[in-house]
CSV table of C-alpha atoms in Angstrom, one decimal:
chain,number,residue,atom,x,y,z
A,1,MET,CA,0.0,0.0,0.0
A,2,ASN,CA,1.2,3.5,-0.7
A,3,GLN,CA,3.1,4.7,2.3
A,4,THR,CA,1.8,8.2,2.1
A,5,LEU,CA,-1.8,7.0,2.6
A,6,THR,CA,-3.4,5.8,5.8
A,7,GLN,CA,-5.4,2.7,6.0
A,8,SER,CA,-8.3,4.6,7.6
A,9,GLU,CA,-9.0,6.3,4.3
A,10,ASN,CA,-11.5,4.6,1.9
A,11,SER,CA,-10.2,4.1,-1.6
A,12,ILE,CA,-12.4,3.4,-4.6
A,13,VAL,CA,-11.0,1.1,-7.3
A,14,ILE,CA,-12.2,1.3,-10.9
A,15,LEU,CA,-11.7,-1.5,-13.5
A,16,HIS,CA,-11.5,0.2,-16.9
A,17,LEU,CA,-12.3,-2.0,-19.8
A,18,SER,CA,-13.1,-1.2,-23.4
A,19,ASP,CA,-13.7,-2.7,-26.8
A,20,LEU,CA,-14.9,-6.1,-25.6
A,21,HIS,CA,-16.2,-6.9,-29.2
A,22,PHE,CA,-18.4,-9.8,-28.2
A,23,ASP,CA,-19.5,-11.5,-31.4
A,24,GLY,CA,-21.6,-14.4,-30.3
A,25,ASN,CA,-20.9,-16.3,-33.5
A,26,ASP,CA,-20.7,-20.0,-33.9
A,27,ASN,CA,-16.9,-20.1,-34.3
A,28,CYS,CA,-16.1,-22.6,-31.5
A,29,GLN,CA,-12.4,-21.7,-31.4
A,30,ASP,CA,-13.1,-18.0,-31.1
A,31,SER,CA,-15.4,-18.7,-28.2
A,32,ILE,CA,-12.7,-20.8,-26.5
A,33,ASP,CA,-10.1,-18.1,-27.0
A,34,ARG,CA,-12.3,-15.4,-25.7
A,35,GLN,CA,-13.3,-17.4,-22.7
A,36,GLY,CA,-9.6,-18.0,-21.9
A,37,VAL,CA,-8.8,-14.2,-22.0
A,38,PHE,CA,-11.9,-13.0,-20.1
A,39,GLY,CA,-12.1,-15.9,-17.7
A,40,THR,CA,-8.5,-15.5,-16.8
A,41,LEU,CA,-9.1,-11.7,-16.3
A,42,ILE,CA,-11.7,-12.5,-13.6
A,43,ASP,CA,-9.4,-15.0,-11.9
A,44,GLU,CA,-6.5,-12.4,-12.0
A,45,ILE,CA,-8.6,-9.7,-10.4
A,46,LYS,CA,-10.0,-12.1,-7.7
A,47,SER,CA,-6.4,-13.0,-6.8
A,48,LEU,CA,-5.4,-9.3,-6.0
A,49,ASP,CA,-5.0,-7.9,-2.5
A,50,GLU,CA,-8.3,-6.5,-1.1
A,51,GLU,CA,-7.1,-3.0,-1.6
A,52,TRP,CA,-6.9,-3.5,-5.4
A,53,ARG,CA,-10.2,-5.3,-5.8
A,54,PRO,CA,-12.5,-3.1,-8.0
A,55,ASN,CA,-15.9,-1.8,-6.8
A,56,ILE,CA,-16.7,0.1,-10.0
A,57,VAL,CA,-16.5,-1.0,-13.6
A,58,CYS,CA,-16.2,1.5,-16.5
A,59,ILE,CA,-16.5,0.2,-20.1
A,60,THR,CA,-15.8,2.8,-22.8
A,61,GLY,CA,-17.7,1.4,-25.8
A,62,ASP,CA,-17.8,-1.4,-28.3
A,63,VAL,CA,-19.5,-4.0,-26.1
A,64,ALA,CA,-20.6,-6.1,-29.1
A,65,TYR,CA,-19.0,-6.5,-32.5
A,66,GLN,CA,-20.8,-4.6,-35.3
A,67,ASN,CA,-23.9,-4.0,-33.2
A,68,LYS,CA,-24.8,-7.7,-33.3
A,69,GLN,CA,-27.7,-8.9,-31.1
A,70,SER,CA,-25.8,-12.2,-30.5
A,71,GLY,CA,-22.8,-10.2,-29.3
A,72,TYR,CA,-24.8,-8.2,-26.7
A,73,GLU,CA,-26.4,-11.4,-25.5
A,74,ALA,CA,-23.0,-13.0,-25.0
A,75,SER,CA,-21.6,-9.9,-23.3
A,76,ILE,CA,-24.5,-9.9,-20.8
A,77,GLU,CA,-23.6,-13.4,-19.7
A,78,TRP,CA,-20.0,-12.6,-19.1
A,79,LEU,CA,-20.6,-9.3,-17.5
A,80,ASN,CA,-23.1,-10.8,-15.0
A,81,THR,CA,-20.4,-13.4,-14.2
A,82,LEU,CA,-17.8,-10.6,-13.7
A,83,LEU,CA,-20.1,-8.6,-11.4
A,84,HIS,CA,-21.1,-11.6,-9.4
A,85,GLU,CA,-17.5,-12.9,-8.9
A,86,LEU,CA,-16.3,-9.4,-7.9
A,87,ALA,CA,-19.4,-8.5,-5.8
A,88,ILE,CA,-20.0,-5.3,-7.8
A,89,GLU,CA,-23.5,-3.9,-7.8
A,90,LYS,CA,-25.2,-2.7,-11.0
A,91,GLU,CA,-25.1,0.9,-9.7
A,92,GLY,CA,-21.3,0.7,-9.9
A,93,VAL,CA,-21.3,-0.1,-13.7
A,94,PHE,CA,-20.8,2.7,-16.2
A,95,PHE,CA,-20.8,2.5,-20.0
A,96,CYS,CA,-20.6,4.8,-23.0
A,97,PRO,CA,-21.3,3.8,-26.6
A,98,GLY,CA,-18.6,3.0,-29.2
A,99,ASN,CA,-18.7,2.9,-33.0
A,100,HIS,CA,-19.6,-0.8,-32.9
A,101,ASP,CA,-22.7,0.1,-30.8
A,102,VAL,CA,-24.0,2.1,-33.8
A,103,ASN,CA,-26.4,0.7,-36.3
A,104,ARG,CA,-24.3,1.4,-39.4
A,105,VAL,CA,-27.1,0.7,-41.8
A,106,LYS,CA,-29.1,3.5,-40.4
A,107,ALA,CA,-26.1,5.7,-40.0
A,108,SER,CA,-25.3,5.4,-43.7
A,109,PHE,CA,-28.4,7.4,-44.5
A,110,LEU,CA,-27.3,10.4,-42.4
A,111,VAL,CA,-25.2,13.3,-43.5
A,112,ARG,CA,-22.1,13.9,-41.4
A,113,PRO,CA,-21.5,17.6,-40.8
A,114,ASP,CA,-18.1,19.0,-41.7
A,115,LYS,CA,-18.7,22.6,-40.4
A,116,VAL,CA,-19.1,23.6,-36.8
A,117,LYS,CA,-22.2,25.7,-37.3
A,118,ASP,CA,-24.0,22.6,-38.8
A,119,ALA,CA,-22.7,20.3,-36.1
A,120,ASP,CA,-23.9,22.7,-33.3
A,121,ARG,CA,-27.3,23.0,-35.0
A,122,ILE,CA,-28.1,19.3,-35.4
A,123,LEU,CA,-26.4,18.2,-32.1
A,124,SER,CA,-28.7,20.2,-29.9
A,125,LEU,CA,-31.5,19.7,-27.5
A,126,PRO,CA,-33.6,17.7,-27.6
A,127,ILE,CA,-31.7,14.7,-29.1
A,128,ALA,CA,-33.2,14.0,-32.6
A,129,ASP,CA,-35.0,10.7,-32.9
A,130,HIS,CA,-32.9,9.7,-35.9
A,131,PHE,CA,-29.8,9.9,-33.7
A,132,LYS,CA,-31.4,8.0,-30.8
A,133,SER,CA,-32.4,5.2,-33.2
A,134,LEU,CA,-28.8,4.5,-34.1
A,135,PHE,CA,-28.3,3.1,-30.5
A,136,ALA,CA,-31.6,1.2,-30.1
A,137,ARG,CA,-29.9,-2.2,-29.7
A,138,TYR,CA,-27.3,-0.8,-27.4
A,139,GLU,CA,-29.9,0.9,-25.2
A,140,GLU,CA,-31.9,-2.4,-25.0
A,141,PHE,CA,-28.6,-4.1,-23.9
A,142,CYS,CA,-28.2,-1.6,-21.1
A,143,LYS,CA,-31.8,-2.2,-20.0
A,144,THR,CA,-31.5,-6.0,-20.1
A,145,LEU,CA,-28.4,-5.8,-18.0
A,146,SER,CA,-30.5,-3.7,-15.5
A,147,LEU,CA,-28.1,-0.8,-15.5
A,148,PRO,CA,-29.3,2.5,-14.0
A,149,ALA,CA,-29.7,5.2,-16.7
A,150,TYR,CA,-27.9,8.5,-16.8
A,151,CYS,CA,-29.7,11.8,-16.2
A,152,PHE,CA,-29.9,14.1,-19.2
A,153,ASN,CA,-32.0,17.1,-19.8
A,154,GLY,CA,-34.7,16.0,-17.4
A,155,SER,CA,-34.9,12.5,-18.9
A,156,GLN,CA,-33.3,9.1,-18.4
A,157,GLU,CA,-30.7,8.1,-21.1
A,158,TYR,CA,-28.1,5.4,-21.7
A,159,ILE,CA,-26.3,7.2,-24.6
A,160,VAL,CA,-25.4,10.5,-22.9
A,161,GLY,CA,-25.7,12.0,-19.4
A,162,LYS,CA,-24.4,12.0,-15.9
A,163,ARG,CA,-24.8,9.9,-12.7
A,164,SER,CA,-23.2,9.9,-9.3
A,165,TYR,CA,-22.0,6.9,-7.3
A,166,LYS,CA,-19.9,6.8,-4.1
A,167,ASP,CA,-19.7,10.7,-4.2
A,168,ILE,CA,-18.1,10.6,-7.7
A,169,ASN,CA,-19.6,12.1,-10.8
A,170,PHE,CA,-19.6,9.9,-13.9
A,171,VAL,CA,-20.3,11.6,-17.2
A,172,CYS,CA,-21.2,9.5,-20.3
A,173,ASN,CA,-20.3,11.3,-23.5
A,174,ASN,CA,-21.1,10.1,-27.0
A,175,SER,CA,-18.5,10.4,-29.7
A,176,CYS,CA,-20.5,8.3,-32.1
A,177,TRP,CA,-23.4,10.5,-33.2
A,178,CYS,CA,-21.8,10.8,-36.6
A,179,SER,CA,-19.8,7.5,-36.7
A,180,MET,CA,-20.5,5.8,-40.0
A,181,ASP,CA,-17.6,4.0,-41.6
A,182,GLU,CA,-13.8,3.7,-41.9
A,183,ASP,CA,-13.6,7.4,-42.7
A,184,ASP,CA,-14.5,8.5,-39.1
A,185,LYS,CA,-11.1,9.7,-38.3
A,186,GLY,CA,-11.0,13.5,-38.1
A,187,SER,CA,-14.7,13.8,-38.7
A,188,LEU,CA,-16.5,13.1,-35.4
A,189,TRP,CA,-18.4,15.4,-33.0
A,190,LEU,CA,-19.0,15.0,-29.2
A,191,GLY,CA,-21.6,17.8,-29.3
A,192,LEU,CA,-20.7,20.9,-27.3
A,193,ASN,CA,-24.4,21.7,-26.7
A,194,PHE,CA,-25.0,18.3,-25.1
A,195,ILE,CA,-22.0,18.7,-22.8
A,196,LYS,CA,-22.9,22.2,-21.8
A,197,SER,CA,-26.4,21.1,-20.9
A,198,LEU,CA,-25.0,18.8,-18.2
A,199,GLY,CA,-24.2,21.9,-16.1
A,200,LEU,CA,-20.7,20.8,-15.1
A,201,PRO,CA,-18.7,23.5,-13.2
A,202,GLU,CA,-15.0,23.9,-13.6
A,203,ILE,CA,-13.0,21.6,-11.3
A,204,SER,CA,-11.3,24.7,-9.8
A,205,ASN,CA,-14.4,24.8,-7.6
A,206,PRO,CA,-13.1,23.4,-4.3
A,207,ARG,CA,-16.6,21.9,-3.5
A,208,PHE,CA,-16.7,20.0,-6.8
A,209,PRO,CA,-16.4,16.2,-6.4
A,210,ILE,CA,-14.1,14.0,-8.5
A,211,THR,CA,-15.6,13.8,-11.9
A,212,ILE,CA,-14.8,11.1,-14.5
A,213,ALA,CA,-15.7,11.4,-18.2
A,214,LEU,CA,-16.2,8.5,-20.5
A,215,PHE,CA,-16.1,8.6,-24.3
A,216,HIS,CA,-15.0,6.1,-26.9
A,217,HIS,CA,-12.8,7.9,-29.4
A,218,PRO,CA,-9.4,9.6,-28.8
A,219,LYS,CA,-8.7,13.1,-29.8
A,220,GLU,CA,-7.5,12.4,-33.4
A,221,TYR,CA,-10.9,11.2,-34.4
A,222,TYR,CA,-12.7,14.5,-34.0
A,223,ASN,CA,-13.3,17.4,-36.3
A,224,GLU,CA,-10.7,20.1,-35.6
A,225,SER,CA,-13.3,22.4,-34.3
A,226,GLU,CA,-13.9,20.0,-31.4
A,227,THR,CA,-10.2,20.0,-30.4
A,228,ASN,CA,-9.2,23.6,-31.3
A,229,ARG,CA,-10.8,27.0,-30.4
A,230,TYR,CA,-11.8,29.2,-33.3
A,231,GLY,CA,-13.5,32.6,-32.7
A,232,ASN,CA,-15.7,32.7,-29.7
A,233,ARG,CA,-16.6,29.0,-29.7
A,234,GLU,CA,-14.7,27.0,-27.1
A,235,SER,CA,-13.0,23.7,-28.0
A,236,THR,CA,-15.4,20.9,-26.9
A,237,ILE,CA,-12.5,18.8,-25.7
A,238,ASP,CA,-11.0,21.7,-23.7
A,239,TYR,CA,-14.4,22.6,-22.3
A,240,LEU,CA,-15.0,19.0,-21.0
A,241,SER,CA,-11.4,18.6,-19.8
A,242,SER,CA,-11.6,21.6,-17.6
A,243,ARG,CA,-14.7,20.1,-15.9
A,244,CYS,CA,-13.4,16.6,-15.1
A,245,HIS,CA,-10.4,15.1,-13.3
A,246,ILE,CA,-10.2,11.8,-15.2
A,247,ILE,CA,-11.0,10.8,-18.8
A,248,LEU,CA,-11.5,7.2,-19.9
A,249,THR,CA,-11.4,6.4,-23.6
A,250,GLY,CA,-11.1,3.3,-25.9
A,251,HIS,CA,-11.0,2.4,-29.6
A,252,THR,CA,-7.2,2.5,-30.2
A,253,HIS,CA,-6.3,-1.0,-28.9
A,254,GLY,CA,-2.8,0.1,-28.3
A,255,ARG,CA,-0.5,-1.4,-25.7
A,256,PRO,CA,-0.6,0.1,-22.2
A,257,ARG,CA,1.0,3.5,-21.8
A,258,LYS,CA,1.2,6.3,-19.2
A,259,PRO,CA,-1.8,8.6,-19.2
A,260,ASP,CA,-2.0,11.9,-21.0
A,261,ILE,CA,-2.8,15.2,-19.5
A,262,ILE,CA,-5.5,17.1,-21.4
A,263,HIS,CA,-6.0,20.9,-21.1
A,264,ASP,CA,-3.5,20.9,-18.2
A,265,ASN,CA,-6.3,19.4,-16.1
A,266,ALA,CA,-7.7,15.9,-16.9
A,267,ILE,CA,-5.7,12.7,-16.7
A,268,LYS,CA,-6.7,10.5,-19.7
A,269,PHE,CA,-6.5,6.7,-19.7
A,270,SER,CA,-7.0,4.8,-22.9
A,271,GLY,CA,-7.8,1.1,-23.1
A,272,GLY,CA,-8.7,-1.7,-25.5
A,273,CYS,CA,-9.5,-5.1,-24.1
A,274,TYR,CA,-10.0,-7.8,-26.8
A,275,ILE,CA,-9.1,-8.5,-30.4
A,276,SER,CA,-7.8,-12.1,-30.1
A,277,ASP,CA,-6.1,-14.4,-27.6
A,278,GLN,CA,-2.8,-13.6,-29.4
A,279,TYR,CA,-3.2,-9.8,-29.2
A,280,ARG,CA,-1.7,-7.7,-26.5
A,281,ASN,CA,-5.1,-6.9,-24.9
A,282,SER,CA,-5.1,-4.5,-22.0
A,283,CYS,CA,-7.1,-3.1,-19.1
A,284,SER,CA,-6.5,-0.8,-16.2
A,285,LEU,CA,-7.2,-0.5,-12.5
A,286,ILE,CA,-7.5,3.0,-11.1
A,287,ARG,CA,-7.5,3.4,-7.3
A,288,LEU,CA,-9.0,6.8,-6.2
A,289,TRP,CA,-8.2,8.5,-2.9
A,290,PRO,CA,-10.8,11.3,-2.9
A,291,GLU,CA,-9.8,12.9,0.4
A,292,ARG,CA,-6.2,13.3,-0.8
A,293,MET,CA,-7.2,14.0,-4.5
A,294,CYS,CA,-4.7,11.5,-5.8
A,295,ILE,CA,-4.8,8.1,-7.6
A,296,ASP,CA,-2.8,5.0,-7.9
A,297,TYR,CA,-3.1,3.0,-11.1
A,298,ARG,CA,-2.0,-0.3,-12.6
A,299,GLN,CA,-2.1,-1.4,-16.2
A,300,TYR,CA,-2.4,-5.0,-17.3
A,301,GLU,CA,-1.6,-6.7,-20.5
A,302,TRP,CA,-2.5,-10.1,-21.9
A,303,ASP,CA,0.4,-12.4,-22.7
A,304,GLY,CA,-0.9,-14.8,-25.3
A,305,GLY,CA,2.2,-17.0,-25.1
A,306,GLN,CA,1.8,-17.6,-21.4
A,307,SER,CA,-2.0,-17.3,-21.5
A,308,ARG,CA,-2.1,-15.0,-18.6
A,309,TRP,CA,-2.5,-11.3,-17.6
A,310,THR,CA,0.6,-9.5,-16.4
A,311,LYS,CA,1.1,-6.2,-14.6
A,312,PHE,CA,2.6,-3.9,-17.3
A,313,TYR,CA,3.0,-0.7,-15.3
A,314,GLU,CA,2.2,0.8,-12.0
A,315,GLU,CA,2.3,4.3,-10.5
A,316,LEU,CA,1.3,5.4,-7.0
A,317,ASP,CA,0.3,8.7,-5.5
A,318,TYR,CA,-0.4,10.4,-8.8
A,319,LYS,CA,-1.8,13.8,-8.0
A,320,LEU,CA,-5.0,15.1,-9.4
A,321,ARG,CA,-5.4,18.8,-10.2
A,322,ILE,CA,-3.3,20.7,-7.6
A,323,ILE,CA,-5.8,23.5,-6.9
A,324,GLU,CA,-8.0,20.9,-5.3
A,325,LYS,CA,-5.6,20.6,-2.4
A,326,PHE,CA,-7.0,23.8,-1.1
A,327,LYS,CA,-9.7,21.5,0.4
A,328,ASN,CA,-7.1,20.6,3.0
A,329,PRO,CA,-7.0,23.3,5.8
A,330,ASP,CA,-3.4,22.3,6.6
A,331,TYR,CA,-2.2,23.0,3.1
A,332,GLN,CA,1.0,25.0,3.0
A,333,PRO,CA,1.8,26.9,-0.2
A,334,ALA,CA,5.6,27.0,0.5
A,335,ARG,CA,5.7,23.2,0.9
A,336,GLU,CA,3.8,22.8,-2.3
A,337,VAL,CA,6.3,25.1,-4.2
A,338,GLN,CA,9.2,22.9,-2.8
A,339,GLN,CA,7.4,19.7,-3.9
A,340,GLY,CA,6.8,21.2,-7.3
A,341,ILE,CA,10.5,22.1,-7.7
A,342,GLU,CA,11.5,18.6,-6.6
A,343,ALA,CA,9.0,17.0,-8.9
A,344,GLU,CA,10.4,19.0,-11.8
A,345,ALA,CA,13.9,17.5,-11.2
A,346,GLU,CA,12.6,14.0,-10.7
A,347,ARG,CA,10.0,13.8,-13.5
A,348,GLU,CA,11.2,16.5,-15.9
A,349,HIS,CA,8.1,18.5,-15.7
A,350,SER,CA,7.9,21.3,-18.2
A,351,LEU,CA,8.3,24.9,-17.3
A,352,LYS,CA,4.7,25.5,-18.2
A,353,GLU,CA,3.5,23.0,-15.6
A,354,ILE,CA,5.7,24.5,-12.8
A,355,GLU,CA,4.6,28.0,-13.7
A,356,GLU,CA,1.0,26.7,-13.4
A,357,ILE,CA,1.8,25.5,-9.8
A,358,HIS,CA,3.1,29.0,-9.0
A,359,LYS,CA,0.1,30.7,-10.5
A,360,THR,CA,-2.1,28.5,-8.3
A,361,ILE,CA,-0.1,29.4,-5.2
A,362,PHE,CA,-0.1,33.1,-6.2
A,363,ASP,CA,-3.9,33.1,-6.6
A,364,HIS,CA,-4.2,31.5,-3.2
A,365,ILE,CA,-1.9,33.7,-1.1
A,366,THR,CA,-3.4,36.9,-2.5
A,367,SER,CA,-6.6,36.0,-0.7
A,368,LEU,CA,-5.0,36.1,2.8
A,369,ASP,CA,-5.4,39.0,5.1
A,370,ASN,CA,-2.4,41.3,5.9
A,371,THR,CA,-1.7,39.6,9.3
A,372,LYS,CA,-1.0,36.3,7.7
A,373,ALA,CA,0.2,37.5,4.3
A,374,ILE,CA,3.7,38.7,5.2
A,375,ASP,CA,4.8,35.3,6.7
A,376,HIS,CA,3.3,33.4,3.8
A,377,TYR,CA,4.7,35.7,1.1
A,378,GLU,CA,8.2,35.6,2.7
A,379,LYS,CA,8.1,31.9,3.2
A,380,ASN,CA,7.2,31.4,-0.5
A,381,LEU,CA,9.9,33.9,-1.6
A,382,ASN,CA,12.6,32.1,0.4
A,383,VAL,CA,11.7,28.7,-1.1
A,384,ILE,CA,11.8,29.8,-4.8
A,385,ASP,CA,14.5,32.5,-4.5
A,386,ALA,CA,17.2,29.9,-5.6
A,387,HIS,CA,15.3,29.6,-8.8
A,388,ARG,CA,15.1,33.4,-9.4
A,389,ASP,CA,16.1,33.2,-13.1
A,390,LYS,CA,13.2,30.9,-13.9
A,391,TYR,CA,10.6,32.6,-11.8
A,392,LYS,CA,11.5,36.3,-12.0
A,393,GLU,CA,8.0,37.5,-12.5
A,394,THR,CA,6.6,35.4,-9.7
A,395,ILE,CA,9.3,36.7,-7.3
A,396,LYS,CA,8.7,40.3,-8.3
A,397,GLN,CA,5.0,40.0,-7.7
A,398,ILE,CA,5.5,38.4,-4.3
A,399,GLU,CA,8.1,41.1,-3.3
A,400,LEU,CA,5.5,43.8,-4.2
A,401,LEU,CA,2.8,42.0,-2.2
A,402,ILE,CA,5.1,41.9,0.9
A,403,LEU,CA,5.5,45.7,0.7
A,404,GLU,CA,1.8,46.2,0.3
A,405,ALA,CA,1.1,43.8,3.2
A,406,LYS,CA,3.5,45.7,5.4
A,407,ASP,CA,2.0,49.0,4.5
A,408,GLY,CA,-1.5,47.6,5.3
A,409,ARG,CA,-0.4,46.4,8.7
A,410,THR,CA,1.1,49.8,9.6
């Protein structure tokens, strides 16, 4: 167990799966291979220490292969086994749709927008019936599995929305409204209007709980207006990333890798669980410590040669957005500066990241009254004075604040 955490704290462990691709075909060998991979996964998780046993499952799309009814039926059987063996309740299961959860025949009759004004017009409230119909079989799967629906615009939905569990906000986003074929890359839309309607505040709000966003496709699959800001319209990805702490995606089927940081805020984990028993299938365990705003995570990879899951990578005490530490009344800005400087040396953080730490500290200390300000300012100044060349502007501002605080006290 991470030595910086006490056993009195309650952690939450998420099993992140994606791209299950259940087919339900009559190919006997494929069924045997799949049973070996997924059956062994359950056994591997059950063998873990109690502190790593998941109590939440997040699956980021492509439950069935090519939207097949037989695939959904096969997936329900396995998922019920998974939840039973791990003693996870249905309220702790969260899905989002993937491109294989779309009815491609119906999608082929739709026109995919290539301009932002058209996308914002058609992806607006209420959700058009022709979009909802694309996911009819997927929605029926969710109902058959007895999953709680998400809340969206005053109604219950399975294809977009939000729901809370164990004091964590889970946000289901849909990247597949316009998913049609092999030309999806660079053409998809999440729908800025849909995300804004969820009413998510920025995570700089200290009373905002940990928020986890799920969507299927990674960044490169979206129209550039969803990933870049033009004019007065905010980038959809940036808007969402500033309102969640963790992002879970799928689709790419790549080998495990360290998470990305999106919009200097959200930690993004990608995953892809099954192609074949000879593929490097992967999954992740993410352990949350809400009181300390940090996570531990483990990534696992399927070794087809050995027919077993192996731990590929592990990182402990990974900090969530630093401004959230202001929840802690014992938080000391000077100590945080020192930790930031040490982290830069140890992990080669960029100058931009370190300056963001100092901006956060600067914003915090300016709210102190004069009685406390001088000690805080001088303490911070002493800590970073050795790095004067890099942080000239920060030091100059703190020196001015010290003078102003002294004038105010006199």
